[in-house]
Amino acid sequence: QSNGRSVPESRSWNRLYAVFTAERNNLYLIFKPWYRLKEDPKEGPLDPRGDDNPDIEDYMGHGELTAMYLFGHRTLAVMLRSNLKSEHRGALQIDWSIPLQGKLRGYVQYFNGYGESLIDYNRSSHRFGIGVMLTDWL
């Protein structure tokens, strides 16, 4: 995963992840653990060969858990992520989607925590957004 920028704004990391989903009636639980593939440490502050963000696991943790519930044609999703350390850095994201017409859906999202974007992975942010989805998550 990369933000596509060059040094010094470059942020990227390589990771292996799996996605496990359990479903019962209208409830879906999605667990996404990951393992970060280590990179060489930087030789200097602007060395493009090294690790862009060696402390990213302190903010992004090692996985996330999402619960989704279907209320008829509406969907509520809650994502939790934590570094599982005493600093309790992590994130909470709440998503709500409603049908508009056909597969077109209205979308509302709230985000609070770290890792909303790669460039600011180590800064806490609060964000509220609205938009349109071409199809639902499920």
mmCIF file with all atom_site columns, C-alpha atoms in Angstrom:
data_model
loop_
_atom_site.group_PDB
_atom_site.id
_atom_site.type_symbol
_atom_site.label_atom_id
_atom_site.label_alt_id
_atom_site.label_comp_id
_atom_site.label_asym_id
_atom_site.label_entity_id
_atom_site.label_seq_id
_atom_site.pdbx_PDB_ins_code
_atom_site.Cartn_x
_atom_site.Cartn_y
_atom_site.Cartn_z
_atom_site.occupancy
_atom_site.B_iso_or_equiv
_atom_site.pdbx_formal_charge
_atom_site.auth_seq_id
_atom_site.auth_comp_id
_atom_site.auth_asym_id
_atom_site.auth_atom_id
_atom_site.pdbx_PDB_model_num
ATOM 1   C CA . GLN A 1 1   ? 0.000   0.000   0.000  1.00 0.00 ? 1   GLN A CA 1
ATOM 2   C CA . SER A 1 2   ? 1.435   3.369   -0.998 1.00 0.00 ? 2   SER A CA 1
ATOM 3   C CA . ASN A 1 3   ? 0.287   6.970   -1.142 1.00 0.00 ? 3   ASN A CA 1
ATOM 4   C CA . GLY A 1 4   ? 2.137   7.403   -4.454 1.00 0.00 ? 4   GLY A CA 1
ATOM 5   C CA . ARG A 1 5   ? 4.231   10.344  -3.332 1.00 0.00 ? 5   ARG A CA 1
ATOM 6   C CA . SER A 1 6   ? 7.993   10.756  -3.370 1.00 0.00 ? 6   SER A CA 1
ATOM 7   C CA . VAL A 1 7   ? 10.308  11.416  -0.433 1.00 0.00 ? 7   VAL A CA 1
ATOM 8   C CA . PRO A 1 8   ? 9.778   13.175  1.996  1.00 0.00 ? 8   PRO A CA 1
ATOM 9   C CA . GLU A 1 9   ? 5.951   12.774  1.687  1.00 0.00 ? 9   GLU A CA 1
ATOM 10  C CA . SER A 1 10  ? 6.200   9.105   0.716  1.00 0.00 ? 10  SER A CA 1
ATOM 11  C CA . ARG A 1 11  ? 4.294   6.652   2.895  1.00 0.00 ? 11  ARG A CA 1
ATOM 12  C CA . SER A 1 12  ? 4.057   2.955   2.153  1.00 0.00 ? 12  SER A CA 1
ATOM 13  C CA . TRP A 1 13  ? 4.124   -0.444  3.757  1.00 0.00 ? 13  TRP A CA 1
ATOM 14  C CA . ASN A 1 14  ? 4.014   -4.039  2.664  1.00 0.00 ? 14  ASN A CA 1
ATOM 15  C CA . ARG A 1 15  ? 1.817   -6.471  4.525  1.00 0.00 ? 15  ARG A CA 1
ATOM 16  C CA . LEU A 1 16  ? 0.225   -9.859  4.193  1.00 0.00 ? 16  LEU A CA 1
ATOM 17  C CA . TYR A 1 17  ? -3.374  -10.096 5.320  1.00 0.00 ? 17  TYR A CA 1
ATOM 18  C CA . ALA A 1 18  ? -6.263  -12.504 5.385  1.00 0.00 ? 18  ALA A CA 1
ATOM 19  C CA . VAL A 1 19  ? -9.976  -11.834 5.697  1.00 0.00 ? 19  VAL A CA 1
ATOM 20  C CA . PHE A 1 20  ? -12.249 -14.092 7.752  1.00 0.00 ? 20  PHE A CA 1
ATOM 21  C CA . THR A 1 21  ? -16.011 -13.606 7.614  1.00 0.00 ? 21  THR A CA 1
ATOM 22  C CA . ALA A 1 22  ? -18.728 -15.139 9.757  1.00 0.00 ? 22  ALA A CA 1
ATOM 23  C CA . GLU A 1 23  ? -22.407 -14.607 8.988  1.00 0.00 ? 23  GLU A CA 1
ATOM 24  C CA . ARG A 1 24  ? -25.557 -15.340 10.903 1.00 0.00 ? 24  ARG A CA 1
ATOM 25  C CA . ASN A 1 25  ? -28.920 -14.038 9.779  1.00 0.00 ? 25  ASN A CA 1
ATOM 26  C CA . ASN A 1 26  ? -28.360 -10.307 9.176  1.00 0.00 ? 26  ASN A CA 1
ATOM 27  C CA . LEU A 1 27  ? -25.081 -9.987  11.109 1.00 0.00 ? 27  LEU A CA 1
ATOM 28  C CA . TYR A 1 28  ? -21.642 -10.235 9.522  1.00 0.00 ? 28  TYR A CA 1
ATOM 29  C CA . LEU A 1 29  ? -18.364 -10.265 11.465 1.00 0.00 ? 29  LEU A CA 1
ATOM 30  C CA . ILE A 1 30  ? -15.230 -9.616  9.428  1.00 0.00 ? 30  ILE A CA 1
ATOM 31  C CA . PHE A 1 31  ? -11.767 -10.076 10.928 1.00 0.00 ? 31  PHE A CA 1
ATOM 32  C CA . LYS A 1 32  ? -8.775  -8.857  8.921  1.00 0.00 ? 32  LYS A CA 1
ATOM 33  C CA . PRO A 1 33  ? -5.418  -9.615  10.601 1.00 0.00 ? 33  PRO A CA 1
ATOM 34  C CA . TRP A 1 34  ? -2.161  -8.586  8.944  1.00 0.00 ? 34  TRP A CA 1
ATOM 35  C CA . TYR A 1 35  ? 1.558   -9.109  9.217  1.00 0.00 ? 35  TYR A CA 1
ATOM 36  C CA . ARG A 1 36  ? 3.879   -6.304  8.208  1.00 0.00 ? 36  ARG A CA 1
ATOM 37  C CA . LEU A 1 37  ? 6.781   -7.261  5.992  1.00 0.00 ? 37  LEU A CA 1
ATOM 38  C CA . LYS A 1 38  ? 9.772   -5.391  7.415  1.00 0.00 ? 38  LYS A CA 1
ATOM 39  C CA . GLU A 1 39  ? 11.811  -3.061  5.225  1.00 0.00 ? 39  GLU A CA 1
ATOM 40  C CA . ASP A 1 40  ? 15.400  -1.895  5.582  1.00 0.00 ? 40  ASP A CA 1
ATOM 41  C CA . PRO A 1 41  ? 15.776  1.066   7.932  1.00 0.00 ? 41  PRO A CA 1
ATOM 42  C CA . LYS A 1 42  ? 16.587  4.353   6.246  1.00 0.00 ? 42  LYS A CA 1
ATOM 43  C CA . GLU A 1 43  ? 20.208  5.333   5.848  1.00 0.00 ? 43  GLU A CA 1
ATOM 44  C CA . GLY A 1 44  ? 19.262  8.995   6.165  1.00 0.00 ? 44  GLY A CA 1
ATOM 45  C CA . PRO A 1 45  ? 16.143  11.142  6.503  1.00 0.00 ? 45  PRO A CA 1
ATOM 46  C CA . LEU A 1 46  ? 15.613  11.363  2.710  1.00 0.00 ? 46  LEU A CA 1
ATOM 47  C CA . ASP A 1 47  ? 16.807  7.892   1.672  1.00 0.00 ? 47  ASP A CA 1
ATOM 48  C CA . PRO A 1 48  ? 14.150  6.464   -0.708 1.00 0.00 ? 48  PRO A CA 1
ATOM 49  C CA . ARG A 1 49  ? 15.467  2.914   -0.243 1.00 0.00 ? 49  ARG A CA 1
ATOM 50  C CA . GLY A 1 50  ? 14.421  2.652   3.373  1.00 0.00 ? 50  GLY A CA 1
ATOM 51  C CA . ASP A 1 51  ? 11.291  2.329   5.474  1.00 0.00 ? 51  ASP A CA 1
ATOM 52  C CA . ASP A 1 52  ? 8.909   5.275   4.995  1.00 0.00 ? 52  ASP A CA 1
ATOM 53  C CA . ASN A 1 53  ? 7.207   4.781   8.344  1.00 0.00 ? 53  ASN A CA 1
ATOM 54  C CA . PRO A 1 54  ? 8.891   2.343   10.739 1.00 0.00 ? 54  PRO A CA 1
ATOM 55  C CA . ASP A 1 55  ? 6.357   3.055   13.522 1.00 0.00 ? 55  ASP A CA 1
ATOM 56  C CA . ILE A 1 56  ? 3.180   2.438   11.490 1.00 0.00 ? 56  ILE A CA 1
ATOM 57  C CA . GLU A 1 57  ? 2.244   -0.647  13.539 1.00 0.00 ? 57  GLU A CA 1
ATOM 58  C CA . ASP A 1 58  ? 2.114   1.567   16.651 1.00 0.00 ? 58  ASP A CA 1
ATOM 59  C CA . TYR A 1 59  ? -0.825  3.369   15.009 1.00 0.00 ? 59  TYR A CA 1
ATOM 60  C CA . MET A 1 60  ? -2.393  0.811   12.636 1.00 0.00 ? 60  MET A CA 1
ATOM 61  C CA . GLY A 1 61  ? -1.963  -2.246  14.837 1.00 0.00 ? 61  GLY A CA 1
ATOM 62  C CA . HIS A 1 62  ? -2.079  -5.778  13.435 1.00 0.00 ? 62  HIS A CA 1
ATOM 63  C CA . GLY A 1 63  ? -5.644  -6.025  12.181 1.00 0.00 ? 63  GLY A CA 1
ATOM 64  C CA . GLU A 1 64  ? -9.199  -4.769  12.298 1.00 0.00 ? 64  GLU A CA 1
ATOM 65  C CA . LEU A 1 65  ? -12.616 -6.097  13.175 1.00 0.00 ? 65  LEU A CA 1
ATOM 66  C CA . THR A 1 66  ? -15.774 -5.029  11.353 1.00 0.00 ? 66  THR A CA 1
ATOM 67  C CA . ALA A 1 67  ? -19.358 -5.830  12.294 1.00 0.00 ? 67  ALA A CA 1
ATOM 68  C CA . MET A 1 68  ? -22.073 -5.260  9.686  1.00 0.00 ? 68  MET A CA 1
ATOM 69  C CA . TYR A 1 69  ? -25.794 -5.520  10.227 1.00 0.00 ? 69  TYR A CA 1
ATOM 70  C CA . LEU A 1 70  ? -28.531 -5.415  7.595  1.00 0.00 ? 70  LEU A CA 1
ATOM 71  C CA . PHE A 1 71  ? -31.709 -3.576  8.521  1.00 0.00 ? 71  PHE A CA 1
ATOM 72  C CA . GLY A 1 72  ? -33.847 -4.509  5.540  1.00 0.00 ? 72  GLY A CA 1
ATOM 73  C CA . HIS A 1 73  ? -32.215 -2.580  2.688  1.00 0.00 ? 73  HIS A CA 1
ATOM 74  C CA . ARG A 1 74  ? -30.102 -0.441  5.006  1.00 0.00 ? 74  ARG A CA 1
ATOM 75  C CA . THR A 1 75  ? -26.633 -1.405  6.205  1.00 0.00 ? 75  THR A CA 1
ATOM 76  C CA . LEU A 1 76  ? -24.783 -0.375  9.367  1.00 0.00 ? 76  LEU A CA 1
ATOM 77  C CA . ALA A 1 77  ? -21.071 -1.185  9.688  1.00 0.00 ? 77  ALA A CA 1
ATOM 78  C CA . VAL A 1 78  ? -18.688 -0.537  12.585 1.00 0.00 ? 78  VAL A CA 1
ATOM 79  C CA . MET A 1 79  ? -14.937 -1.027  12.173 1.00 0.00 ? 79  MET A CA 1
ATOM 80  C CA . LEU A 1 80  ? -12.555 -1.166  15.153 1.00 0.00 ? 80  LEU A CA 1
ATOM 81  C CA . ARG A 1 81  ? -8.785  -1.149  15.033 1.00 0.00 ? 81  ARG A CA 1
ATOM 82  C CA . SER A 1 82  ? -6.323  -1.012  17.936 1.00 0.00 ? 82  SER A CA 1
ATOM 83  C CA . ASN A 1 83  ? -2.602  -1.358  18.465 1.00 0.00 ? 83  ASN A CA 1
ATOM 84  C CA . LEU A 1 84  ? -3.420  -3.295  21.689 1.00 0.00 ? 84  LEU A CA 1
ATOM 85  C CA . LYS A 1 85  ? -0.876  -1.268  23.662 1.00 0.00 ? 85  LYS A CA 1
ATOM 86  C CA . SER A 1 86  ? -1.261  1.091   26.591 1.00 0.00 ? 86  SER A CA 1
ATOM 87  C CA . GLU A 1 87  ? -1.426  4.126   24.262 1.00 0.00 ? 87  GLU A CA 1
ATOM 88  C CA . HIS A 1 88  ? -4.663  2.684   22.788 1.00 0.00 ? 88  HIS A CA 1
ATOM 89  C CA . ARG A 1 89  ? -4.029  4.109   19.352 1.00 0.00 ? 89  ARG A CA 1
ATOM 90  C CA . GLY A 1 90  ? -6.480  2.794   16.830 1.00 0.00 ? 90  GLY A CA 1
ATOM 91  C CA . ALA A 1 91  ? -9.596  3.788   14.975 1.00 0.00 ? 91  ALA A CA 1
ATOM 92  C CA . LEU A 1 92  ? -13.371 3.657   14.938 1.00 0.00 ? 92  LEU A CA 1
ATOM 93  C CA . GLN A 1 93  ? -15.318 3.948   11.705 1.00 0.00 ? 93  GLN A CA 1
ATOM 94  C CA . ILE A 1 94  ? -19.117 3.900   11.436 1.00 0.00 ? 94  ILE A CA 1
ATOM 95  C CA . ASP A 1 95  ? -20.782 3.521   8.042  1.00 0.00 ? 95  ASP A CA 1
ATOM 96  C CA . TRP A 1 96  ? -24.494 3.747   7.182  1.00 0.00 ? 96  TRP A CA 1
ATOM 97  C CA . SER A 1 97  ? -25.899 3.149   3.712  1.00 0.00 ? 97  SER A CA 1
ATOM 98  C CA . ILE A 1 98  ? -29.449 3.443   2.392  1.00 0.00 ? 98  ILE A CA 1
ATOM 99  C CA . PRO A 1 99  ? -30.952 2.639   -0.998 1.00 0.00 ? 99  PRO A CA 1
ATOM 100 C CA . LEU A 1 100 ? -31.581 5.533   -3.366 1.00 0.00 ? 100 LEU A CA 1
ATOM 101 C CA . GLN A 1 101 ? -32.540 3.962   -6.691 1.00 0.00 ? 101 GLN A CA 1
ATOM 102 C CA . GLY A 1 102 ? -31.631 0.559   -8.100 1.00 0.00 ? 102 GLY A CA 1
ATOM 103 C CA . LYS A 1 103 ? -28.140 -0.307  -6.867 1.00 0.00 ? 103 LYS A CA 1
ATOM 104 C CA . LEU A 1 104 ? -27.334 3.350   -6.175 1.00 0.00 ? 104 LEU A CA 1
ATOM 105 C CA . ARG A 1 105 ? -27.012 4.000   -2.439 1.00 0.00 ? 105 ARG A CA 1
ATOM 106 C CA . GLY A 1 106 ? -26.611 6.980   -0.136 1.00 0.00 ? 106 GLY A CA 1
ATOM 107 C CA . TYR A 1 107 ? -23.691 6.762   2.250  1.00 0.00 ? 107 TYR A CA 1
ATOM 108 C CA . VAL A 1 108 ? -22.727 8.400   5.552  1.00 0.00 ? 108 VAL A CA 1
ATOM 109 C CA . GLN A 1 109 ? -19.406 7.740   7.305  1.00 0.00 ? 109 GLN A CA 1
ATOM 110 C CA . TYR A 1 110 ? -17.795 8.821   10.574 1.00 0.00 ? 110 TYR A CA 1
ATOM 111 C CA . PHE A 1 111 ? -14.108 8.161   11.315 1.00 0.00 ? 111 PHE A CA 1
ATOM 112 C CA . ASN A 1 112 ? -12.208 8.813   14.544 1.00 0.00 ? 112 ASN A CA 1
ATOM 113 C CA . GLY A 1 113 ? -8.633  7.726   15.206 1.00 0.00 ? 113 GLY A CA 1
ATOM 114 C CA . TYR A 1 114 ? -5.368  6.973   13.476 1.00 0.00 ? 114 TYR A CA 1
ATOM 115 C CA . GLY A 1 115 ? -4.662  5.676   9.993  1.00 0.00 ? 115 GLY A CA 1
ATOM 116 C CA . GLU A 1 116 ? -7.481  7.328   8.056  1.00 0.00 ? 116 GLU A CA 1
ATOM 117 C CA . SER A 1 117 ? -4.888  8.037   5.351  1.00 0.00 ? 117 SER A CA 1
ATOM 118 C CA . LEU A 1 118 ? -1.288  6.931   4.907  1.00 0.00 ? 118 LEU A CA 1
ATOM 119 C CA . ILE A 1 119 ? 0.142   10.453  4.867  1.00 0.00 ? 119 ILE A CA 1
ATOM 120 C CA . ASP A 1 120 ? -1.367  11.118  8.310  1.00 0.00 ? 120 ASP A CA 1
ATOM 121 C CA . TYR A 1 121 ? -1.267  7.604   9.777  1.00 0.00 ? 121 TYR A CA 1
ATOM 122 C CA . ASN A 1 122 ? 0.371   8.936   12.962 1.00 0.00 ? 122 ASN A CA 1
ATOM 123 C CA . ARG A 1 123 ? -2.099  11.802  13.523 1.00 0.00 ? 123 ARG A CA 1
ATOM 124 C CA . SER A 1 124 ? -5.485  11.377  15.123 1.00 0.00 ? 124 SER A CA 1
ATOM 125 C CA . SER A 1 125 ? -8.322  12.658  12.972 1.00 0.00 ? 125 SER A CA 1
ATOM 126 C CA . HIS A 1 126 ? -12.092 13.042  13.111 1.00 0.00 ? 126 HIS A CA 1
ATOM 127 C CA . ARG A 1 127 ? -13.961 12.999  9.827  1.00 0.00 ? 127 ARG A CA 1
ATOM 128 C CA . PHE A 1 128 ? -17.580 12.963  8.733  1.00 0.00 ? 128 PHE A CA 1
ATOM 129 C CA . GLY A 1 129 ? -18.506 12.286  5.117  1.00 0.00 ? 129 GLY A CA 1
ATOM 130 C CA . ILE A 1 130 ? -21.505 11.754  2.909  1.00 0.00 ? 130 ILE A CA 1
ATOM 131 C CA . GLY A 1 131 ? -21.643 10.392  -0.602 1.00 0.00 ? 131 GLY A CA 1
ATOM 132 C CA . VAL A 1 132 ? -23.056 7.950   -3.092 1.00 0.00 ? 132 VAL A CA 1
ATOM 133 C CA . MET A 1 133 ? -22.153 4.263   -3.538 1.00 0.00 ? 133 MET A CA 1
ATOM 134 C CA . LEU A 1 134 ? -22.636 2.359   -6.758 1.00 0.00 ? 134 LEU A CA 1
ATOM 135 C CA . THR A 1 135 ? -23.381 -0.840  -4.837 1.00 0.00 ? 135 THR A CA 1
ATOM 136 C CA . ASP A 1 136 ? -23.494 -1.964  -1.201 1.00 0.00 ? 136 ASP A CA 1
ATOM 137 C CA . TRP A 1 137 ? -20.681 -3.788  0.623  1.00 0.00 ? 137 TRP A CA 1
ATOM 138 C CA . LEU A 1 138 ? -22.500 -7.137  0.587  1.00 0.00 ? 138 LEU A CA 1
#
